[in-house]
Amino acid sequence: MTLSTSRFDTLTQLSERRRDGAARLLNQQRQRKDSAASQLATLEQYRLDYRQQMQQRLAQGLDPASWQNFQTFIASLDNAIAQCRQRVAMETSQTTARHQRLVSEQRTHAAWQGLAERAALETSREVRTSEQRRSDEMAMQAWRRHASL
């Protein structure tokens, strides 16, 4: 293995580690996004259920204090939902960025891998050429010895 082949192998290994790290970070980011989306769905479902319960209670008659408590609770729930939507949007944006980073690392790794393969092929070709030259020289020396006898 020549020095340049060794360098390419080292660079390929480094790019592979970076690619694998980017894949891990993307996976973690996707889990955070999924968790935020799940939390948002839970809050939205809870709001819907609570409104339906209040509709039933309104049909039966509701005192003003209970109505005020309902409105206050719905307002705080709406605030929590808005914050959760912002978190989902942020996590989605970060997931997209992590995905783009992974794609970039995959391209870089593929490029280094291709260069390493070409360097290995070139080294192999040089070794075969050198071996062929030595073989030709040995054959020529043998022919000369035989011709001089």
C-alpha positions in Angstrom: 0.0 0.0 0.0 1.4 3.4 -1.0 1.4 6.5 1.1 -1.4 8.1 -1.0 -3.5 5.0 -0.8 -3.1 5.0 3.0 -4.1 8.7 3.1 -7.2 8.0 1.1 -8.1 5.1 3.3 -7.7 7.4 6.4 -9.8 10.1 4.8 -12.4 7.5 3.8 -12.6 6.2 7.3 -12.9 9.7 8.7 -15.7 10.6 6.3 -17.4 7.3 7.2 -17.4 8.3 10.9 -18.7 11.7 10.0 -21.5 10.1 7.9 -22.4 7.7 10.6 -22.4 10.5 13.2 -24.7 12.6 10.9 -27.0 9.5 10.6 -27.2 9.1 14.4 -27.9 12.8 14.9 -30.6 12.7 12.2 -32.2 9.7 14.0 -32.2 11.5 17.3 -33.7 14.6 15.7 -36.4 12.5 14.1 -37.2 11.1 17.5 -37.5 14.6 19.0 -39.7 15.7 16.1 -41.9 12.6 16.4 -42.2 13.2 20.2 -43.2 16.8 19.7 -45.7 15.8 17.0 -47.2 13.2 19.3 -47.4 15.7 22.2 -49.2 18.2 19.8 -51.7 15.5 18.7 -52.4 14.6 22.3 -53.0 18.3 23.3 -55.3 18.8 20.2 -57.3 15.7 21.0 -57.5 16.7 24.7 -58.8 20.1 23.6 -61.4 18.5 21.3 -62.6 16.1 24.0 -62.8 18.9 26.6 -64.8 21.1 24.2 -67.2 18.3 23.6 -67.7 17.7 27.3 -68.3 21.4 27.8 -70.9 21.4 25.0 -72.8 18.7 26.8 -72.6 20.6 30.1 -73.8 23.8 28.3 -76.8 21.9 27.1 -77.6 20.9 30.7 -77.0 24.4 31.9 -73.8 25.9 33.1 -73.2 28.6 35.8 -71.1 31.7 34.9 -68.1 30.6 37.1 -67.8 27.3 35.3 -68.1 29.0 32.0 -65.3 31.4 33.0 -63.1 28.5 34.2 -63.8 26.7 30.9 -62.7 29.7 28.8 -59.6 30.3 30.9 -58.7 26.6 30.6 -59.3 26.5 26.8 -57.2 29.7 26.5 -54.3 28.1 28.4 -54.7 24.9 26.3 -54.7 27.0 23.1 -51.5 28.6 24.3 -49.8 25.3 25.0 -50.9 24.0 21.6 -49.5 27.1 19.9 -46.2 26.6 21.7 -46.2 22.9 20.8 -46.8 23.8 17.1 -43.8 26.1 17.2 -41.7 23.3 18.7 -42.9 20.9 16.0 -42.0 23.5 13.3 -38.6 24.0 14.8 -38.0 20.3 15.1 -39.1 19.7 11.5 -36.7 22.5 10.4 -33.9 20.9 12.3 -34.7 17.5 11.0 -34.5 18.9 7.4 -31.2 20.5 8.2 -29.9 17.2 9.7 -31.1 15.3 6.7 -29.3 17.7 4.4 -26.1 17.3 6.5 -26.4 13.5 6.2 -26.8 13.7 2.4 -23.7 16.0 2.2 -21.7 13.6 4.4 -22.8 10.7 2.2 -21.6 12.5 -0.9 -18.3 13.3 0.7 -17.8 9.7 1.8 -18.6 8.4 -1.6 -16.1 10.9 -3.2 -13.3 9.8 -0.8 -14.2 6.2 -1.3 -14.1 6.6 -5.1 -10.7 8.3 -4.8 -9.4 5.5 -2.5 -10.6 2.9 -5.0 -8.9 4.7 -7.9 -5.7 5.0 -5.9 -5.8 1.3 -5.1 -6.4 0.5 -8.7 -3.5 2.7 -9.8 -1.2 1.1 -7.1 -2.3 -2.3 -8.3 -1.6 -1.4 -11.9 1.9 0.0 -11.0 2.7 -3.2 -9.1 1.6 -5.3 -12.1 3.7 -3.2 -14.4 6.7 -3.4 -12.1 6.3 -7.1 -11.8 6.0 -7.4 -15.6 9.2 -5.4 -16.1 11.1 -7.6 -13.6 9.8 -10.7 -15.3 10.8 -9.3 -18.7 14.3 -8.4 -17.4 14.8 -11.8 -15.9 13.7 -13.4 -19.1 16.0 -11.2 -21.1 18.9 -12.0 -18.7 18.1 -15.7 -19.0 18.1 -15.5 -22.8 21.4 -13.6 -22.9 23.0 -16.2 -20.6 21.6 -19.0 -22.7 22.7 -17.2 -26.0 26.3 -16.7 -24.6 26.7 -20.4 -23.9 
